[in-house]
PDB file of C-alpha atoms in Angstrom:
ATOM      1  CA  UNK A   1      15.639  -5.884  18.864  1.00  0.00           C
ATOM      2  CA  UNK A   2      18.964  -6.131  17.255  1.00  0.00           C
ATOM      3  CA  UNK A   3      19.220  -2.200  17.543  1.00  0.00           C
ATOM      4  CA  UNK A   4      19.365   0.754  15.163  1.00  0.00           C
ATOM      5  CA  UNK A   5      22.444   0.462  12.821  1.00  0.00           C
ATOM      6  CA  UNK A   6      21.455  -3.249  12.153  1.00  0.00           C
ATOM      7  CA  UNK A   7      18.144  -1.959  11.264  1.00  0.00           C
ATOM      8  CA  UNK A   8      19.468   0.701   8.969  1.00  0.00           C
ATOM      9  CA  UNK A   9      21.363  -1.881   7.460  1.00  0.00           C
ATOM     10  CA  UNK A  10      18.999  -4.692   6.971  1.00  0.00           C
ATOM     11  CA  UNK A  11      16.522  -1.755   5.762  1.00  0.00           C
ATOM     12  CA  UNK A  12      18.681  -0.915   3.017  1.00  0.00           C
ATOM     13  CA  UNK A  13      19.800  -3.708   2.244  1.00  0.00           C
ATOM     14  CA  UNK A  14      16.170  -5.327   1.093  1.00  0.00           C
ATOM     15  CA  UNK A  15      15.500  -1.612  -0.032  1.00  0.00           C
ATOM     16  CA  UNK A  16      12.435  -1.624   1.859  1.00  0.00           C
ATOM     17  CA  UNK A  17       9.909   1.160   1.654  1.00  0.00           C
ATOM     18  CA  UNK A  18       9.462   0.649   5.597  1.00  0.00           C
ATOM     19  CA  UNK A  19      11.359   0.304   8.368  1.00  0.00           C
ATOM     20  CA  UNK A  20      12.783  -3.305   8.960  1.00  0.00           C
ATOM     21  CA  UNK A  21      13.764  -4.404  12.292  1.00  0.00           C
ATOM     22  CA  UNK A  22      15.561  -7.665  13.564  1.00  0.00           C
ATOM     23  CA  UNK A  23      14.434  -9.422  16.647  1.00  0.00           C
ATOM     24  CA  UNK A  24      16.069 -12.336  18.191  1.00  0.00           C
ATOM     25  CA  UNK A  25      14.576 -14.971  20.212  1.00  0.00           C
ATOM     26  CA  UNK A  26      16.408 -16.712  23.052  1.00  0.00           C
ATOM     27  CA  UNK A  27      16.034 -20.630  22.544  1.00  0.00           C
ATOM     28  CA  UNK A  28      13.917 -20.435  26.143  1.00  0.00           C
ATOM     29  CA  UNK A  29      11.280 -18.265  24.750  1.00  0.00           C
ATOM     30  CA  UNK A  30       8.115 -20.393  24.287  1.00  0.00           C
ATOM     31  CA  UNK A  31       5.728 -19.746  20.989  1.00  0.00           C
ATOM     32  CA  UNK A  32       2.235 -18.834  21.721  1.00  0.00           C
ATOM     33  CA  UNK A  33      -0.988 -18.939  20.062  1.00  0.00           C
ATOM     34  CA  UNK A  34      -3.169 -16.055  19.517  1.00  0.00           C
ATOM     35  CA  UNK A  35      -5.954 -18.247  19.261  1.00  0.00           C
ATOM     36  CA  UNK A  36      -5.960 -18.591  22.653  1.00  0.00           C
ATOM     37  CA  UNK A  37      -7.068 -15.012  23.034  1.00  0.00           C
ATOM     38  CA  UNK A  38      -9.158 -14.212  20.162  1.00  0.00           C
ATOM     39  CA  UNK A  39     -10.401 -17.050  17.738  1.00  0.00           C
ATOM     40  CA  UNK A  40     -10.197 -15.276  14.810  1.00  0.00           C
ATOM     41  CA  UNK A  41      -7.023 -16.502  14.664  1.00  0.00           C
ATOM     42  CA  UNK A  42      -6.006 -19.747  12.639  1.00  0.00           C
ATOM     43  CA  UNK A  43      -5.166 -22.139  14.898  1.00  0.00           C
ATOM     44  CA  UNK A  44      -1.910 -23.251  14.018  1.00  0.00           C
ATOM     45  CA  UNK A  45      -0.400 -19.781  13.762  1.00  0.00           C
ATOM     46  CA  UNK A  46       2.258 -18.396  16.458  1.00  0.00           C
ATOM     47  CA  UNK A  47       3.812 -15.148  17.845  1.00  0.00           C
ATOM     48  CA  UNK A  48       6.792 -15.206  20.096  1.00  0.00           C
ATOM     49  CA  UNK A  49       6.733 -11.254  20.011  1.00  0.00           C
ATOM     50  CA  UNK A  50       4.852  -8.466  18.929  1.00  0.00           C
ATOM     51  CA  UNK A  51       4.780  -4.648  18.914  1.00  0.00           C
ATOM     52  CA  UNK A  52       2.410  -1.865  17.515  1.00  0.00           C
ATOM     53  CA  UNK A  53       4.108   0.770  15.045  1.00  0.00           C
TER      54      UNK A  53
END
């Protein structure tokens, strides 16, 4: 998470009704699918991060 200000930036910026935060990836993180846990998923979608609000 790119931290607060850039969120309140970014947030007014796209004059969102929610919250928008920025997350960067370092080039080492690996995707992975969440059809591998539960497959209910489509197959070909993936999550590098993910966080319950």
């Amino acid at each position: 998470d790119c931290g607060d200000d850039v969120s309140n930036w970014l947030t007014r910026y796209l004059e969102s009704d929610k919250t928008v935060r920025l997350v960067h990836f370092e080039p080492h993180l690996k995707p992975q699918r969440p059809s591998e846990k539960e497959p209910l998923f489509p197959k070909d979608e993936e999550v590098r991060w993910t966080a319950m609000y």
